[in-house]
XYZ file of N, CA and C in Angstrom:
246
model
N 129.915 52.562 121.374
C 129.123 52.921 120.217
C 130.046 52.879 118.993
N 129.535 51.890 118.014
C 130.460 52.026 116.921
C 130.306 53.442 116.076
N 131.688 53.755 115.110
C 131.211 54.723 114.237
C 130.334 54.979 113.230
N 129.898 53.650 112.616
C 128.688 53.728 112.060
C 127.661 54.564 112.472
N 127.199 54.015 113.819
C 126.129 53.948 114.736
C 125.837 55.295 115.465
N 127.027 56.213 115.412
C 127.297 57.593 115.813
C 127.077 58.108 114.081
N 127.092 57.647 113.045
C 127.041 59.033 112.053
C 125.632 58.841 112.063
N 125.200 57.963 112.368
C 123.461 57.493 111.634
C 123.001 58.521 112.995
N 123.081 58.787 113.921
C 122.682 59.307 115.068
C 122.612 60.455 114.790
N 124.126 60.841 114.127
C 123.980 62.549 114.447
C 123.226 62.980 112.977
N 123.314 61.875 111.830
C 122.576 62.280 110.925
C 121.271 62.562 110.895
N 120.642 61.695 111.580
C 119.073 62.245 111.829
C 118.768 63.063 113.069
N 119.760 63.759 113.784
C 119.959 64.806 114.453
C 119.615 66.004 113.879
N 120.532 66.255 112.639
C 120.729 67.120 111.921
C 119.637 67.456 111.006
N 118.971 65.966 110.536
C 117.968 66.312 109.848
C 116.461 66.403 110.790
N 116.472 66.347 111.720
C 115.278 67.132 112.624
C 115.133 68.128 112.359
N 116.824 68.803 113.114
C 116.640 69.964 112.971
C 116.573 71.111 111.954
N 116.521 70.252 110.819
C 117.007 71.479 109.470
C 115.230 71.012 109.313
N 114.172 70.163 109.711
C 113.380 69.760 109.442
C 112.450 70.786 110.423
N 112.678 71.443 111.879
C 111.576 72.168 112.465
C 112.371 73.241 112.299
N 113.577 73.568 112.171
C 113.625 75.837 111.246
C 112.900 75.262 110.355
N 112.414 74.629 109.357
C 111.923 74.510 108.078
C 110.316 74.715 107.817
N 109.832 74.309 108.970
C 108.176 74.425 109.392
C 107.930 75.322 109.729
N 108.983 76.709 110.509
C 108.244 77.602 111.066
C 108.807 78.929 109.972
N 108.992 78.714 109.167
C 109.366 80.294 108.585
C 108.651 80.682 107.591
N 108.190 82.138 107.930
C 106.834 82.912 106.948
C 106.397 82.747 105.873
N 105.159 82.192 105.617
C 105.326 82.035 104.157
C 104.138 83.402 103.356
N 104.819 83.300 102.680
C 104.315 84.645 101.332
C 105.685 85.736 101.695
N 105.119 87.060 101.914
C 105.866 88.228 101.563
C 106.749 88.275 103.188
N 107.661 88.706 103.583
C 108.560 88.760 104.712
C 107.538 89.620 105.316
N 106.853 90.715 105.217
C 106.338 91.498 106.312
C 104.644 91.110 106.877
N 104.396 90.521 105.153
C 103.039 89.778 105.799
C 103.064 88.943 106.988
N 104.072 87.918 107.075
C 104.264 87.213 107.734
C 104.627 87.412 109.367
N 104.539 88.543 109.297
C 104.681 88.782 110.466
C 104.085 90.060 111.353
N 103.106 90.012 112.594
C 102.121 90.212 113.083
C 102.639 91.558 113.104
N 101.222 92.756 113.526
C 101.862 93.836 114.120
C 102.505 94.113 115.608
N 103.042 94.908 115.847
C 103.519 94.999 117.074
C 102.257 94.903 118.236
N 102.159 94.518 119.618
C 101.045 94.048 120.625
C 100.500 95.782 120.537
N 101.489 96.766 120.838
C 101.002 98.077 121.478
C 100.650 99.078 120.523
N 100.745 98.525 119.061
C 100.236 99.060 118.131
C 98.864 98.787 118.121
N 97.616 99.119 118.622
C 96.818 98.963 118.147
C 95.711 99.939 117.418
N 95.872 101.374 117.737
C 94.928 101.969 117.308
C 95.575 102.468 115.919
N 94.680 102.609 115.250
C 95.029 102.871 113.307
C 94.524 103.893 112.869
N 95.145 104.819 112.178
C 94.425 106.063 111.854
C 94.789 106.555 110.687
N 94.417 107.319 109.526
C 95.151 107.695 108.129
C 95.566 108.799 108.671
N 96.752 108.632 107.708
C 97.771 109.559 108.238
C 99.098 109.881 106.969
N 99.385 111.458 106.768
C 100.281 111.675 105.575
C 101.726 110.793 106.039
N 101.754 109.911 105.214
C 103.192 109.848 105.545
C 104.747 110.301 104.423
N 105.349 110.209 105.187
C 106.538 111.657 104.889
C 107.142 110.695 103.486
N 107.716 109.551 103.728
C 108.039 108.773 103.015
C 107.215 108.637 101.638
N 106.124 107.921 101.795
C 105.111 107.636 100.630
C 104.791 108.636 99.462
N 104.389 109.757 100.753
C 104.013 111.049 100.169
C 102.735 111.186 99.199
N 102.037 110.307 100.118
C 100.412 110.368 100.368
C 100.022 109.696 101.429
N 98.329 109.741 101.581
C 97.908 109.197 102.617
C 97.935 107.642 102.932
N 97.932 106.690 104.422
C 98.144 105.713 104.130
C 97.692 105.201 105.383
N 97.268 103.883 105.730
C 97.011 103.775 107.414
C 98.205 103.757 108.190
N 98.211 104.696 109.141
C 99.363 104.206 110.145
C 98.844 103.595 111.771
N 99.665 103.004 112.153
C 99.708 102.070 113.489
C 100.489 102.975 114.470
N 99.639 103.772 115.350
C 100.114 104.206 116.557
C 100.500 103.770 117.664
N 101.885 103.961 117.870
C 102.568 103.443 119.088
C 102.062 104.259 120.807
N 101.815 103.636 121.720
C 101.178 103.699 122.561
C 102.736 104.779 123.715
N 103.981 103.966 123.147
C 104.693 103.995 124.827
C 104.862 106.254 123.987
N 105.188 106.239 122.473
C 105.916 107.032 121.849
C 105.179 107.990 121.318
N 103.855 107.711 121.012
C 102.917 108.509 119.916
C 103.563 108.444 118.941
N 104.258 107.419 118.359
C 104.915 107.497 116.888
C 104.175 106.717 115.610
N 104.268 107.240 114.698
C 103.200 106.530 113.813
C 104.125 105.771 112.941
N 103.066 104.375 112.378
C 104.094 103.610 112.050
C 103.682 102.983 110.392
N 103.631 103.485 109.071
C 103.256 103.199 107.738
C 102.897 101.995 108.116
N 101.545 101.548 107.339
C 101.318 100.249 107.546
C 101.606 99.646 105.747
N 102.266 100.838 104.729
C 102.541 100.877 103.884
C 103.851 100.460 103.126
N 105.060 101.389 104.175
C 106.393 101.169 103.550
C 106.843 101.098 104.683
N 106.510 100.816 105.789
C 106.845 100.693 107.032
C 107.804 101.953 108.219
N 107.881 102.655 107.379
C 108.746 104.212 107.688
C 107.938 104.776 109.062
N 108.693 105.127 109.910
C 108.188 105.791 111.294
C 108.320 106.759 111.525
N 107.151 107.784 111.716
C 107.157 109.039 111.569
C 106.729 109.499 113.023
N 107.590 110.791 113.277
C 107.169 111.499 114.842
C 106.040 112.245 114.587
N 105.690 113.066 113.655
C 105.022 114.446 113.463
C 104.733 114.072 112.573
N 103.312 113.630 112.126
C 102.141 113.681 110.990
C 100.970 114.485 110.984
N 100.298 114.492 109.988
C 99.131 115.551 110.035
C 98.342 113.964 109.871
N 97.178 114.155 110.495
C 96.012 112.744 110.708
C 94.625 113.510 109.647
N 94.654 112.427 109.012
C 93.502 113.044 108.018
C 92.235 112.693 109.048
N 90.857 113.015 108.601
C 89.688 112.913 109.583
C 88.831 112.689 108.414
């Protein structure tokens, strides 16, 4: 294999790959972009400590930990509005 024939190779090697990281990364805001957790599913308002008002949080299933769906802050012990 001449050296030509090896840069042209690894050059469009390189540009694949800078070409599929390039297709898959989030577009808009970093957290939009990315789903909630699977075992988060039930949602409930809830004070959170951080915010310091009410806000939806995402309850963790394994922990009972609540999770801002706001500023993202994880709280053990909330009061659940009704």
């Amino acid at each position: 294999m001449t050296p030509f024939l090896a840069a042209a190779l690894l050059a469009v090697l390189v540009a694949g790959t800078l070409a599929a990281r390039w297709a898959v990364r989030p577009v808009g805001r970093h957290r939009a972009g990315i789903l909630a957790p699977v075992e988060a599913l039930v949602q409930v308002d809830a004070h959170c400590r951080s915010c310091r008002h009410t806000t939806r949080h995402a309850i963790l299933r394994v922990h009972g930990e609540h999770i801002c769906r706001s500023c993202g802050c994880l709280n053990t012990a909330v009061q659940e509005v009704t």
